């Protein structure tokens, strides 16, 4: 199952991220694919806000993982861009992916083999001006459940 949405401006990104945050639980994985500048980190910032996480959400491009513990769920924000050549084997990512919080992964295509079978994949593409075209697809029972919720209740 997959569906496309168009977000008009940053307020639409914020609204969707807050909406999705209300359904997320420990162990959920959100994969964010898309071109540079498409809004993956912006989406994560609003998702964190929706979880009640305070403070600045920064891209973990150089650290690979940033942890935020102040919200309803711990947030593990990953950026796998730098893992394109090396992969993630031996990095201990499973501690996060199978952990007690929400894992958000930017550039997930570079560590796809490390992912569990349950995740929600969002592809964010730039449209006209400040428009974003978003396609989502759920994988595994939990990923499909989240996709169904989005399709039925948000769409």
Coordinates of C-alpha atoms in Angstrom, one line a residue:
X1 CA 0.0 0.0 0.0
X2 CA 1.4 3.4 -0.8
X3 CA -0.1 6.9 -1.1
X4 CA 1.0 10.3 -2.2
X5 CA 0.3 13.5 -0.3
X6 CA 1.2 17.1 -1.2
X7 CA 2.3 19.4 1.6
X8 CA 1.9 23.1 0.9
X9 CA 4.5 24.9 3.0
X10 CA 6.2 24.1 6.2
X11 CA 3.0 24.4 8.2
X12 CA 1.7 21.3 6.4
X13 CA 4.8 19.4 7.3
X14 CA 4.4 20.4 10.9
X15 CA 0.8 19.4 11.0
X16 CA 1.4 15.9 9.5
X17 CA 4.4 15.3 11.8
X18 CA 2.4 16.2 14.9
X19 CA -0.4 14.0 13.7
X20 CA 1.9 11.0 13.1
X21 CA 3.7 11.6 16.4
X22 CA 0.4 10.9 18.3
X23 CA 0.3 7.3 16.9
X24 CA 3.9 6.4 17.4
X25 CA 5.2 4.0 20.1
X26 CA 8.4 2.4 21.3
X27 CA 10.0 0.3 18.6
X28 CA 8.6 2.2 15.7
X29 CA 10.9 3.0 12.8
X30 CA 10.3 5.9 10.3
X31 CA 12.6 5.9 7.2
X32 CA 12.9 9.3 5.5
X33 CA 14.2 9.2 1.9
X34 CA 14.5 12.1 -0.5
X35 CA 16.9 14.5 -2.1
X36 CA 19.1 16.9 -0.2
X37 CA 17.0 19.8 1.1
X38 CA 13.7 18.0 0.7
X39 CA 12.9 18.5 4.4
X40 CA 13.8 15.2 6.1
X41 CA 15.4 17.0 9.1
X42 CA 12.6 19.6 9.2
X43 CA 10.1 16.8 9.3
X44 CA 12.1 15.1 12.1
X45 CA 12.2 18.4 14.1
X46 CA 8.4 18.6 13.9
X47 CA 8.0 15.0 14.8
X48 CA 10.1 15.5 17.9
X49 CA 8.0 18.6 18.7
X50 CA 4.9 16.4 18.5
X51 CA 6.5 13.9 20.9
X52 CA 7.1 16.8 23.4
X53 CA 10.9 16.8 22.9
X54 CA 12.4 20.2 23.7
X55 CA 15.6 21.6 22.4
X56 CA 17.2 21.9 19.1
X57 CA 17.0 19.0 16.6
X58 CA 20.0 18.9 14.4
X59 CA 20.9 16.7 11.5
X60 CA 23.2 13.9 12.7
X61 CA 25.1 13.8 9.4
X62 CA 28.5 13.8 11.1
X63 CA 27.6 12.0 14.3
X64 CA 25.3 9.5 12.5
X65 CA 23.0 9.2 15.6
X66 CA 21.6 11.8 17.9
X67 CA 19.5 10.8 21.0
X68 CA 16.7 12.9 22.5
X69 CA 15.3 11.7 25.8
X70 CA 12.9 14.5 27.0
X71 CA 9.7 13.6 25.2
X72 CA 6.9 11.0 25.5
X73 CA 9.3 8.5 23.7
X74 CA 13.1 8.6 23.3
X75 CA 13.9 9.7 19.8
X76 CA 16.9 8.1 18.0
X77 CA 17.6 10.3 14.9
X78 CA 20.0 8.7 12.4
X79 CA 21.6 9.9 9.2
X80 CA 22.9 7.0 7.2
X81 CA 24.3 9.2 4.3
X82 CA 27.9 8.7 5.4
X83 CA 27.3 4.9 5.5
X84 CA 26.8 4.6 1.7
X85 CA 30.2 3.1 1.1
X86 CA 30.7 1.2 4.4
X87 CA 27.3 0.0 5.5
X88 CA 26.3 -0.2 9.2
X89 CA 27.6 -3.7 10.1
X90 CA 29.2 -3.7 13.5
X91 CA 27.9 -0.3 14.5
X92 CA 25.3 -1.6 17.0
X93 CA 22.3 0.0 15.2
X94 CA 20.1 -2.9 16.3
X95 CA 20.2 -1.4 19.9
X96 CA 18.4 1.5 18.5
X97 CA 16.2 -0.2 15.9
X98 CA 15.0 -2.7 18.5
X99 CA 15.1 -0.3 21.4
X100 CA 12.7 1.5 23.7
X101 CA 12.2 4.6 21.5
X102 CA 11.3 5.9 18.1
X103 CA 14.0 5.6 15.4
X104 CA 14.0 8.0 12.5
X105 CA 16.5 7.3 9.8
X106 CA 17.4 9.8 7.1
X107 CA 19.0 8.2 3.9
X108 CA 17.7 4.7 4.9
X109 CA 18.5 3.2 1.6
X110 CA 22.2 3.0 2.7
X111 CA 21.4 0.7 5.6
X112 CA 18.3 -1.1 4.3
X113 CA 19.8 -4.5 5.1
X114 CA 20.0 -3.6 8.8
X115 CA 16.3 -2.7 9.1
X116 CA 13.8 -4.9 10.8
X117 CA 10.7 -6.0 8.8
X118 CA 8.5 -3.3 10.4
X119 CA 8.9 0.3 9.3
X120 CA 7.2 3.2 7.7
X121 CA 9.0 4.6 4.6
X122 CA 8.4 8.2 3.7
X123 CA 9.8 9.6 0.5
X124 CA 9.9 13.4 0.4
X125 CA 10.4 15.2 -2.9
X126 CA 10.5 18.9 -3.7
X127 CA 7.6 20.2 -5.7
X128 CA 6.8 23.7 -6.9
X129 CA 8.1 26.5 -4.6
X130 CA 7.6 25.3 -1.0
X131 CA 5.5 22.3 -1.9
X132 CA 6.6 18.8 -0.9
X133 CA 5.3 15.6 -2.5
X134 CA 5.3 12.7 0.0
X135 CA 4.8 9.1 -0.7
X136 CA 4.5 6.6 2.1
X137 CA 4.6 2.9 2.3
X138 CA 4.4 0.5 5.3
X139 CA 6.5 -2.6 5.6
X140 CA 5.7 -5.4 8.0
X141 CA 2.6 -5.5 10.3
X142 CA 3.4 -2.3 12.2
X143 CA 4.5 -0.3 9.2
X144 CA 1.4 -1.3 7.3
X145 CA -0.7 -0.4 10.3
X146 CA 0.8 3.1 10.4
X147 CA 0.3 3.4 6.6
X148 CA -3.4 2.4 7.0
X149 CA -3.9 4.9 9.8
X150 CA -2.4 7.7 7.7
X151 CA -4.4 6.7 4.6
X152 CA -7.8 6.4 6.4
X153 CA -7.5 9.2 9.0
X154 CA -5.2 11.8 7.6
X155 CA -6.0 11.5 3.9

